[in-house]
Amino acid sequence: MNEKATRRPAIRKLVFWPPWVLLVAVAGISLVNNELFLKYLDCITSWILNYFAWGFNGLALFCVITVVMVYFSPLGRVRIGGRKARPMMSYSNWLWITLCTTVAAGILFWACAEPLYHLYSPPVAAGAAPGSPEAALFSIEVMFLEWTWSPYALYMVATLAFTFAYYNMKLPNTLSAPLALALGPRSQRLSTLVDVICLFALTAGMAGSMGTGILSIAGGLESVTGIKSAPPMWAVVGVVAGALFVISSITGVMKGIKVLSKLNMYIFFFLLGLFFIFGPTAFMLNATAESLGAFFSDFFRLSLMTGDLFQDGWARSWPNFYFCNWLAWTPICAVFLGKISRGYTVRDAIRCNFIFPSIFSTLWIGLFSTASIYYEMADGQLSVMLSQSGAESIVYAVLRRLPLSTLIIPLYIFIIFISFVTACDSNTSALSGLCVNEDADTEQESPAWLKIIWGATITLIAWIMISSAGIDGIKAVSNLGGFPNMFLVLIMAVGLWRVAQRPGRFDTHKEDYDQEDRPLPSRRLPVEGSGQAEGREGMA
């Protein structure tokens, strides 16, 4: 084996230590004086959302437009890693991994609970009375906004920028590499600073998402066992989940995640099938169709809603928060998704990382969110449970309305757990990789101790936040993580517009282009480790 590929990668101390020390300091301050800590954290996040709500909304919309543009541009035909690059895995495995690492526990937690908030507290701009059919329609519309095309476009822009910079421009494994598409090679001087910002943002975002997962799993265990969902149970769930995703990450991302994601997707679709058959099917289909029509009709208005003209803070608490939360994950998630995209075309990547996950999320919301509205409008019991037991109890209350709930609920807890572990596994591997020197020609794994440290830190921050502030703590941490990444993703999107029409000007694989820097046609090569070609022939 090549000596370069087997030697231990060197630690980038200036990238690892600053964000880790800052996170530990945050945890320490929170434990010493939690009330004062939350007060200042709330001030910071309020300032971010008050002054930059328009930025989060505008960036999400701009990314949707950018992804569509790239798909139909010459850049869409470029093969990631060059025409001779072989895919790391089959397209189906790639898709399952993408779905499990991006869906994570968030949509499983909020799909049933969140529509109830919007049903009874719609924004003034919606012009709907609380609890009315108009508010019900709006509640599903906004779920599509927050969980489908717009957030996946944020991921997709960063993924495309990173993967082109890393595999085609041969730039280092840093989060400043994608900035070169817009700013040129000089942007690499900022590599350490950019990586530090993104590592802090991701660990804050992961802590927020992990808090959501812990609450959701604990709510399910309370539903099954009767043991109260409280800080002691959250600690146990967090330790077990943290240990599993660190162990999975240490075994190697392709060993652990492939198995987990494929198993999880089988259960996802099995549950969707059961829900479709035994749920209020006619209502779910009709409400989904009507809500989708309203969503596409109101897409631009919803995407840019801030509520300031109405003196209403609803948008800051929901869509602005979600875009900020997705942005916290975006750069590091882009590193993972970008690295497993090698050997496929940019259009393949857009279908796998943008189109198919958005369709899946639309399907999930179309069943679970509309069912939640149906049961609430029938007897009003879900909103009572929401106020008494918290958001984590709602999905289990919905599932108990179905036949075979004794089978469905344990399966649901299992997929939350596995989705949660898979997402943390992939991102722990990615953020640990940024703390070491690594290049596109090697398959180095970052040291196990590095993954253990990050896993333990994230778990601790998540437990502290949900124990001290619950859902509000999750939102505050996520907002803190997403703000700096807004500017980075904007630069990445601008870079894709710059590269899209003549990618050959930037690509190091000059033999793959004609004299006008347009990509030449090629065939897809076999998957690594196999002797057979995967899928149809493509254009590169």
GROMACS .gro file of N, CA and C in nm, residues 209-351:
model
  429
  209SER      N    1  -2.918   1.965   1.715
  209SER     CA    2  -2.986   1.851   1.653
  209SER      C    3  -2.984   1.729   1.745
  210MET      N    4  -2.873   1.711   1.815
  210MET     CA    5  -2.865   1.598   1.908
  210MET      C    6  -2.964   1.615   2.022
  211GLY      N    7  -2.982   1.740   2.067
  211GLY     CA    8  -3.082   1.766   2.169
  211GLY      C    9  -3.221   1.727   2.122
  212THR      N   10  -3.253   1.760   1.996
  212THR     CA   11  -3.381   1.720   1.939
  212THR      C   12  -3.395   1.569   1.938
  213GLY      N   13  -3.289   1.499   1.895
  213GLY     CA   14  -3.293   1.354   1.891
  213GLY      C   15  -3.310   1.291   2.028
  214ILE      N   16  -3.239   1.346   2.126
  214ILE     CA   17  -3.250   1.293   2.262
  214ILE      C   18  -3.393   1.309   2.315
  215LEU      N   19  -3.451   1.427   2.295
  215LEU     CA   20  -3.589   1.449   2.342
  215LEU      C   21  -3.687   1.355   2.273
  216SER      N   22  -3.667   1.334   2.142
  216SER     CA   23  -3.759   1.248   2.067
  216SER      C   24  -3.749   1.103   2.112
  217ILE      N   25  -3.627   1.054   2.130
  217ILE     CA   26  -3.609   0.916   2.175
  217ILE      C   27  -3.663   0.899   2.317
  218ALA      N   28  -3.634   0.997   2.404
  218ALA     CA   29  -3.683   0.989   2.542
  218ALA      C   30  -3.835   0.992   2.547
  219GLY      N   31  -3.897   1.073   2.458
  219GLY     CA   32  -4.043   1.075   2.451
  219GLY      C   33  -4.099   0.940   2.411
  220GLY      N   34  -4.031   0.874   2.317
  220GLY     CA   35  -4.075   0.740   2.275
  220GLY      C   36  -4.060   0.639   2.386
  221LEU      N   37  -3.949   0.645   2.459
  221LEU     CA   38  -3.929   0.550   2.570
  221LEU      C   39  -4.031   0.573   2.680
  222GLU      N   40  -4.067   0.699   2.705
  222GLU     CA   41  -4.172   0.727   2.803
  222GLU      C   42  -4.304   0.668   2.758
  223SER      N   43  -4.332   0.679   2.626
  223SER     CA   44  -4.456   0.625   2.572
  223SER      C   45  -4.465   0.474   2.588
  224VAL      N   46  -4.350   0.406   2.576
  224VAL     CA   47  -4.347   0.260   2.580
  224VAL      C   48  -4.332   0.208   2.723
  225THR      N   49  -4.244   0.272   2.801
  225THR     CA   50  -4.210   0.218   2.933
  225THR      C   51  -4.275   0.292   3.050
  226GLY      N   52  -4.318   0.415   3.027
  226GLY     CA   53  -4.375   0.495   3.135
  226GLY      C   54  -4.272   0.571   3.216
  227ILE      N   55  -4.142   0.551   3.185
  227ILE     CA   56  -4.037   0.624   3.256
  227ILE      C   57  -4.036   0.768   3.206
  228LYS      N   58  -4.043   0.864   3.298
  228LYS     CA   59  -4.060   1.004   3.260
  228LYS      C   60  -3.941   1.055   3.178
  229SER      N   61  -3.974   1.131   3.073
  229SER     CA   62  -3.872   1.198   2.992
  229SER      C   63  -3.818   1.317   3.070
  230ALA      N   64  -3.699   1.303   3.126
  230ALA     CA   65  -3.640   1.404   3.215
  230ALA      C   66  -3.488   1.398   3.202
  231PRO      N   67  -3.417   1.495   3.264
  231PRO     CA   68  -3.271   1.500   3.249
  231PRO      C   69  -3.197   1.369   3.275
  232PRO      N   70  -3.232   1.288   3.376
  232PRO     CA   71  -3.159   1.162   3.392
  232PRO      C   72  -3.172   1.069   3.271
  233MET      N   73  -3.296   1.058   3.217
  233MET     CA   74  -3.313   0.974   3.098
  233MET      C   75  -3.241   1.036   2.979
  234TRP      N   76  -3.244   1.168   2.967
  234TRP     CA   77  -3.175   1.234   2.855
  234TRP      C   78  -3.026   1.205   2.861
  235ALA      N   79  -2.971   1.201   2.982
  235ALA     CA   80  -2.828   1.173   2.996
  235ALA      C   81  -2.796   1.032   2.948
  236VAL      N   82  -2.879   0.936   2.986
  236VAL     CA   83  -2.857   0.797   2.944
  236VAL      C   84  -2.867   0.784   2.792
  237VAL      N   85  -2.973   0.842   2.735
  237VAL     CA   86  -2.991   0.837   2.589
  237VAL      C   87  -2.874   0.904   2.518
  238GLY      N   88  -2.832   1.019   2.568
  238GLY     CA   89  -2.721   1.092   2.506
  238GLY      C   90  -2.591   1.014   2.509
  239VAL      N   91  -2.561   0.951   2.624
  239VAL     CA   92  -2.437   0.873   2.637
  239VAL      C   93  -2.439   0.753   2.543
  240VAL      N   94  -2.551   0.682   2.538
  240VAL     CA   95  -2.560   0.565   2.451
  240VAL      C   96  -2.548   0.605   2.304
  241ALA      N   97  -2.623   0.708   2.264
  241ALA     CA   98  -2.619   0.753   2.125
  241ALA      C   99  -2.481   0.807   2.089
  242GLY      N  100  -2.423   0.887   2.178
  242GLY     CA  101  -2.291   0.942   2.153
  242GLY      C  102  -2.186   0.833   2.138
  243ALA      N  103  -2.193   0.732   2.224
  243ALA     CA  104  -2.098   0.622   2.216
  243ALA      C  105  -2.112   0.547   2.085
  244LEU      N  106  -2.236   0.524   2.041
  244LEU     CA  107  -2.258   0.449   1.918
  244LEU      C  108  -2.211   0.524   1.795
  245PHE      N  109  -2.239   0.657   1.788
  245PHE     CA  110  -2.196   0.725   1.667
  245PHE      C  111  -2.045   0.744   1.664
  246VAL      N  112  -1.981   0.753   1.780
  246VAL     CA  113  -1.835   0.760   1.781
  246VAL      C  114  -1.775   0.625   1.739
  247ILE      N  115  -1.829   0.515   1.792
  247ILE     CA  116  -1.780   0.382   1.755
  247ILE      C  117  -1.798   0.358   1.606
  248SER      N  118  -1.917   0.394   1.555
  248SER     CA  119  -1.944   0.378   1.412
  248SER      C  120  -1.847   0.461   1.329
  249SER      N  121  -1.819   0.583   1.375
  249SER     CA  122  -1.727   0.671   1.303
  249SER      C  123  -1.586   0.614   1.304
  250ILE      N  124  -1.545   0.554   1.416
  250ILE     CA  125  -1.410   0.499   1.427
  250ILE      C  126  -1.392   0.379   1.336
  251THR      N  127  -1.498   0.300   1.315
  251THR     CA  128  -1.486   0.182   1.229
  251THR      C  129  -1.464   0.218   1.083
  252GLY      N  130  -1.484   0.345   1.048
  252GLY     CA  131  -1.470   0.386   0.908
  252GLY      C  132  -1.605   0.419   0.852
  253VAL      N  133  -1.617   0.537   0.789
  253VAL     CA  134  -1.747   0.588   0.749
  253VAL      C  135  -1.821   0.495   0.654
  254MET      N  136  -1.748   0.430   0.563
  254MET     CA  137  -1.815   0.345   0.466
  254MET      C  138  -1.857   0.211   0.526
  255LYS      N  139  -1.793   0.171   0.635
  255LYS     CA  140  -1.833   0.045   0.699
  255LYS      C  141  -1.958   0.065   0.784
  256GLY      N  142  -1.955   0.170   0.868
  256GLY     CA  143  -2.066   0.191   0.959
  256GLY      C  144  -2.190   0.247   0.893
  257ILE      N  145  -2.174   0.354   0.813
  257ILE     CA  146  -2.289   0.426   0.761
  257ILE      C  147  -2.363   0.348   0.653
  258LYS      N  148  -2.291   0.271   0.570
  258LYS     CA  149  -2.359   0.194   0.465
  258LYS      C  150  -2.463   0.101   0.524
  259VAL      N  151  -2.423   0.028   0.628
  259VAL     CA  152  -2.513  -0.069   0.689
  259VAL      C  153  -2.630   0.001   0.757
  260LEU      N  154  -2.600   0.105   0.836
  260LEU     CA  155  -2.705   0.175   0.910
  260LEU      C  156  -2.805   0.242   0.816
  261SER      N  157  -2.756   0.307   0.712
  261SER     CA  158  -2.846   0.381   0.624
  261SER      C  159  -2.937   0.289   0.545
  262LYS      N  160  -2.884   0.178   0.496
  262LYS     CA  161  -2.969   0.086   0.419
  262LYS      C  162  -3.078   0.026   0.507
  263LEU      N  163  -3.041  -0.017   0.627
  263LEU     CA  164  -3.140  -0.070   0.720
  263LEU      C  165  -3.246   0.034   0.753
  264ASN      N  166  -3.202   0.156   0.776
  264ASN     CA  167  -3.293   0.262   0.814
  264ASN      C  168  -3.393   0.293   0.703
  265MET      N  169  -3.347   0.293   0.579
  265MET     CA  170  -3.437   0.327   0.469
  265MET      C  171  -3.545   0.221   0.450
  266TYR      N  172  -3.511   0.095   0.471
  266TYR     CA  173  -3.613  -0.010   0.463
  266TYR      C  174  -3.724   0.016   0.566
  267ILE      N  175  -3.683   0.056   0.686
  267ILE     CA  176  -3.782   0.081   0.792
  267ILE      C  177  -3.860   0.209   0.763
  268PHE      N  178  -3.791   0.311   0.710
  268PHE     CA  179  -3.860   0.434   0.670
  268PHE      C  180  -3.978   0.403   0.578
  269PHE      N  181  -3.950   0.331   0.471
  269PHE     CA  182  -4.054   0.305   0.372
  269PHE      C  183  -4.159   0.206   0.424
  270PHE      N  184  -4.119   0.115   0.511
  270PHE     CA  185  -4.216   0.025   0.573
  270PHE      C  186  -4.315   0.104   0.658
  271LEU      N  187  -4.264   0.199   0.738
  271LEU     CA  188  -4.352   0.282   0.820
  271LEU      C  189  -4.441   0.372   0.736
  272LEU      N  190  -4.384   0.428   0.629
  272LEU     CA  191  -4.466   0.510   0.539
  272LEU      C  192  -4.581   0.428   0.481
  273GLY      N  193  -4.550   0.303   0.443
  273GLY     CA  194  -4.654   0.216   0.388
  273GLY      C  195  -4.763   0.186   0.490
  274LEU      N  196  -4.724   0.154   0.614
  274LEU     CA  197  -4.822   0.128   0.718
  274LEU      C  198  -4.907   0.251   0.747
  275PHE      N  199  -4.841   0.366   0.753
  275PHE     CA  200  -4.913   0.489   0.781
  275PHE      C  201  -5.011   0.522   0.670
  276PHE      N  202  -4.969   0.498   0.547
  276PHE     CA  203  -5.056   0.525   0.432
  276PHE      C  204  -5.179   0.434   0.434
  277ILE      N  205  -5.160   0.308   0.471
  277ILE     CA  206  -5.270   0.211   0.469
  277ILE      C  207  -5.366   0.233   0.585
  278PHE      N  208  -5.312   0.255   0.706
  278PHE     CA  209  -5.395   0.258   0.826
  278PHE      C  210  -5.431   0.398   0.874
  279GLY      N  211  -5.369   0.501   0.820
  279GLY     CA  212  -5.399   0.637   0.861
  279GLY      C  213  -5.523   0.691   0.790
  280PRO      N  214  -5.556   0.818   0.811
  280PRO     CA  215  -5.669   0.880   0.740
  280PRO      C  216  -5.629   0.911   0.595
  281THR      N  217  -5.621   0.807   0.514
  281THR     CA  218  -5.558   0.814   0.381
  281THR      C  219  -5.619   0.920   0.292
  282ALA      N  220  -5.751   0.921   0.280
  282ALA     CA  221  -5.815   1.015   0.189
  282ALA      C  222  -5.784   1.160   0.230
  283PHE      N  223  -5.794   1.187   0.360
  283PHE     CA  224  -5.765   1.323   0.407
  283PHE      C  225  -5.619   1.359   0.382
  284MET      N  226  -5.528   1.266   0.411
  284MET     CA  227  -5.385   1.293   0.391
  284MET      C  228  -5.354   1.327   0.246
  285LEU      N  229  -5.410   1.251   0.153
  285LEU     CA  230  -5.383   1.276   0.011
  285LEU      C  231  -5.443   1.408  -0.035
  286ASN      N  232  -5.567   1.432   0.005
  286ASN     CA  233  -5.633   1.557  -0.038
  286ASN      C  234  -5.566   1.679   0.024
  287ALA      N  235  -5.535   1.671   0.153
  287ALA     CA  236  -5.472   1.785   0.220
  287ALA      C  237  -5.331   1.810   0.167
  288THR      N  238  -5.260   1.703   0.135
  288THR     CA  239  -5.125   1.718   0.079
  288THR      C  240  -5.130   1.786  -0.056
  289ALA      N  241  -5.222   1.742  -0.142
  289ALA     CA  242  -5.234   1.801  -0.276
  289ALA      C  243  -5.268   1.950  -0.267
  290GLU      N  244  -5.364   1.984  -0.181
  290GLU     CA  245  -5.404   2.124  -0.168
  290GLU      C  246  -5.292   2.209  -0.107
  291SER      N  247  -5.223   2.153  -0.008
  291SER     CA  248  -5.115   2.227   0.056
  291SER      C  249  -4.996   2.246  -0.037
  292LEU      N  250  -4.966   2.144  -0.117
  292LEU     CA  251  -4.858   2.158  -0.214
  292LEU      C  252  -4.890   2.266  -0.317
  293GLY      N  253  -5.014   2.268  -0.363
  293GLY     CA  254  -5.055   2.372  -0.457
  293GLY      C  255  -5.038   2.511  -0.397
  294ALA      N  256  -5.080   2.526  -0.272
  294ALA     CA  257  -5.066   2.656  -0.204
  294ALA      C  258  -4.919   2.690  -0.183
  295PHE      N  259  -4.839   2.589  -0.150
  295PHE     CA  260  -4.696   2.612  -0.128
  295PHE      C  261  -4.627   2.663  -0.254
  296PHE      N  262  -4.650   2.597  -0.366
  296PHE     CA  263  -4.585   2.640  -0.490
  296PHE      C  264  -4.638   2.776  -0.535
  297SER      N  265  -4.765   2.802  -0.510
  297SER     CA  266  -4.822   2.932  -0.545
  297SER      C  267  -4.763   3.044  -0.461
  298ASP      N  268  -4.739   3.016  -0.333
  298ASP     CA  269  -4.691   3.119  -0.239
  298ASP      C  270  -4.542   3.110  -0.213
  299PHE      N  271  -4.469   3.032  -0.293
  299PHE     CA  272  -4.331   2.998  -0.261
  299PHE      C  273  -4.243   3.121  -0.237
  300PHE      N  274  -4.247   3.218  -0.326
  300PHE     CA  275  -4.159   3.334  -0.313
  300PHE      C  276  -4.200   3.421  -0.193
  301ARG      N  277  -4.330   3.436  -0.172
  301ARG     CA  278  -4.377   3.516  -0.058
  301ARG      C  279  -4.336   3.450   0.074
  302LEU      N  280  -4.357   3.318   0.084
  302LEU     CA  281  -4.320   3.247   0.206
  302LEU      C  282  -4.169   3.249   0.228
  303SER      N  283  -4.093   3.234   0.119
  303SER     CA  284  -3.948   3.226   0.130
  303SER      C  285  -3.889   3.354   0.186
  304LEU      N  286  -3.951   3.468   0.159
  304LEU     CA  287  -3.896   3.597   0.198
  304LEU      C  288  -3.970   3.661   0.315
  305MET      N  289  -4.059   3.588   0.380
  305MET     CA  290  -4.138   3.643   0.490
  305MET      C  291  -4.052   3.671   0.613
  306THR      N  292  -4.060   3.793   0.666
  306THR     CA  293  -3.991   3.827   0.791
  306THR      C  294  -4.088   3.871   0.901
  307GLY      N  295  -4.205   3.924   0.865
  307GLY     CA  296  -4.306   3.965   0.963
  307GLY      C  297  -4.287   4.103   1.021
  308ASP      N  298  -4.183   4.177   0.979
  308ASP     CA  299  -4.156   4.307   1.039
  308ASP      C  300  -4.267   4.409   1.014
  309LEU      N  301  -4.328   4.405   0.897
  309LEU     CA  302  -4.435   4.500   0.867
  309LEU      C  303  -4.554   4.480   0.960
  310PHE      N  304  -4.569   4.358   1.012
  310PHE     CA  305  -4.681   4.327   1.101
  310PHE      C  306  -4.638   4.327   1.248
  311GLN      N  307  -4.510   4.362   1.274
  311GLN     CA  308  -4.457   4.357   1.411
  311GLN      C  309  -4.480   4.220   1.473
  312ASP      N  310  -4.448   4.117   1.394
  312ASP     CA  311  -4.475   3.979   1.433
  312ASP      C  312  -4.344   3.901   1.434
  313GLY      N  313  -4.314   3.832   1.542
  313GLY     CA  314  -4.189   3.757   1.553
  313GLY      C  315  -4.199   3.612   1.511
  314TRP      N  316  -4.312   3.574   1.449
  314TRP     CA  317  -4.331   3.433   1.412
  314TRP      C  318  -4.221   3.382   1.320
  315ALA      N  319  -4.188   3.457   1.215
  315ALA     CA  320  -4.090   3.409   1.117
  315ALA      C  321  -3.954   3.385   1.181
  316ARG      N  322  -3.917   3.468   1.278
  316ARG     CA  323  -3.788   3.449   1.344
  316ARG      C  324  -3.785   3.320   1.426
  317SER      N  325  -3.899   3.283   1.479
  317SER     CA  326  -3.905   3.162   1.561
  317SER      C  327  -3.913   3.035   1.479
  318TRP      N  328  -3.952   3.046   1.352
  318TRP     CA  329  -3.971   2.924   1.273
  318TRP      C  330  -3.886   2.919   1.146
  319PRO      N  331  -3.928   2.972   1.032
  319PRO     CA  332  -3.844   2.954   0.912
  319PRO      C  333  -3.704   3.012   0.925
  320ASN      N  334  -3.692   3.131   0.986
  320ASN     CA  335  -3.558   3.189   1.004
  320ASN      C  336  -3.472   3.098   1.090
  321PHE      N  337  -3.530   3.045   1.198
  321PHE     CA  338  -3.457   2.953   1.284
  321PHE      C  339  -3.413   2.829   1.207
  322TYR      N  340  -3.503   2.773   1.126
  322TYR     CA  341  -3.469   2.652   1.052
  322TYR      C  342  -3.357   2.675   0.951
  323PHE      N  343  -3.365   2.786   0.876
  323PHE     CA  344  -3.260   2.813   0.780
  323PHE      C  345  -3.126   2.831   0.852
  324CYS      N  346  -3.129   2.895   0.967
  324CYS     CA  347  -3.009   2.914   1.047
  324CYS      C  348  -2.955   2.779   1.095
  325ASN      N  349  -3.044   2.692   1.137
  325ASN     CA  350  -3.006   2.560   1.184
  325ASN      C  351  -2.945   2.476   1.072
  326TRP      N  352  -3.008   2.478   0.955
  326TRP     CA  353  -2.952   2.404   0.842
  326TRP      C  354  -2.815   2.458   0.804
  327LEU      N  355  -2.800   2.589   0.811
  327LEU     CA  356  -2.671   2.650   0.777
  327LEU      C  357  -2.561   2.608   0.875
  328ALA      N  358  -2.597   2.583   1.001
  328ALA     CA  359  -2.498   2.537   1.099
  328ALA      C  360  -2.436   2.405   1.054
  329TRP      N  361  -2.517   2.320   0.994
  329TRP     CA  362  -2.470   2.189   0.948
  329TRP      C  363  -2.405   2.195   0.809
  330THR      N  364  -2.442   2.295   0.730
  330THR     CA  365  -2.416   2.291   0.586
  330THR      C  366  -2.271   2.269   0.546
  331PRO      N  367  -2.173   2.351   0.589
  331PRO     CA  368  -2.037   2.332   0.536
  331PRO      C  369  -1.977   2.195   0.568
  332ILE      N  370  -1.994   2.148   0.693
  332ILE     CA  371  -1.934   2.020   0.729
  332ILE      C  372  -2.007   1.906   0.660
  333CYS      N  373  -2.139   1.915   0.654
  333CYS     CA  374  -2.216   1.813   0.583
  333CYS      C  375  -2.174   1.810   0.436
  334ALA      N  376  -2.143   1.927   0.381
  334ALA     CA  377  -2.099   1.935   0.241
  334ALA      C  378  -1.968   1.860   0.221
  335VAL      N  379  -1.881   1.862   0.321
  335VAL     CA  380  -1.755   1.789   0.311
  335VAL      C  381  -1.783   1.640   0.298
  336PHE      N  382  -1.870   1.588   0.384
  336PHE     CA  383  -1.903   1.445   0.379
  336PHE      C  384  -1.974   1.409   0.249
  337LEU      N  385  -2.080   1.482   0.215
  337LEU     CA  386  -2.155   1.451   0.095
  337LEU      C  387  -2.070   1.468  -0.031
  338GLY      N  388  -1.982   1.569  -0.028
  338GLY     CA  389  -1.896   1.592  -0.143
  338GLY      C  390  -1.797   1.479  -0.165
  339LYS      N  391  -1.739   1.428  -0.057
  339LYS     CA  392  -1.638   1.323  -0.070
  339LYS      C  393  -1.695   1.192  -0.124
  340ILE      N  394  -1.819   1.162  -0.093
  340ILE     CA  395  -1.877   1.036  -0.142
  340ILE      C  396  -1.943   1.054  -0.279
  341SER      N  397  -1.928   1.173  -0.340
  341SER     CA  398  -1.987   1.199  -0.472
  341SER      C  399  -1.890   1.171  -0.586
  342ARG      N  400  -1.766   1.139  -0.554
  342ARG     CA  401  -1.666   1.120  -0.658
  342ARG      C  402  -1.708   1.012  -0.758
  343GLY      N  403  -1.683   1.039  -0.887
  343GLY     CA  404  -1.713   0.943  -0.991
  343GLY      C  405  -1.849   0.963  -1.057
  344TYR      N  406  -1.934   1.046  -0.998
  344TYR     CA  407  -2.064   1.077  -1.055
  344TYR      C  408  -2.062   1.219  -1.111
  345THR      N  409  -2.158   1.251  -1.196
  345THR     CA  410  -2.164   1.385  -1.252
  345THR      C  411  -2.230   1.480  -1.153
  346VAL      N  412  -2.215   1.608  -1.181
  346VAL     CA  413  -2.279   1.710  -1.097
  346VAL      C  414  -2.430   1.693  -1.101
  347ARG      N  415  -2.485   1.659  -1.217
  347ARG     CA  416  -2.631   1.636  -1.225
  347ARG      C  417  -2.672   1.515  -1.142
  348ASP      N  418  -2.591   1.410  -1.144
  348ASP     CA  419  -2.619   1.295  -1.056
  348ASP      C  420  -2.624   1.340  -0.910
  349ALA      N  421  -2.529   1.426  -0.873
  349ALA     CA  422  -2.522   1.474  -0.734
  349ALA      C  423  -2.645   1.556  -0.699
  350ILE      N  424  -2.691   1.639  -0.791
  350ILE     CA  425  -2.810   1.720  -0.763
  350ILE      C  426  -2.933   1.633  -0.746
  351ARG      N  427  -2.944   1.530  -0.830
  351ARG     CA  428  -3.059   1.440  -0.814
  351ARG      C  429  -3.052   1.367  -0.679
   0.00000   0.00000   0.00000
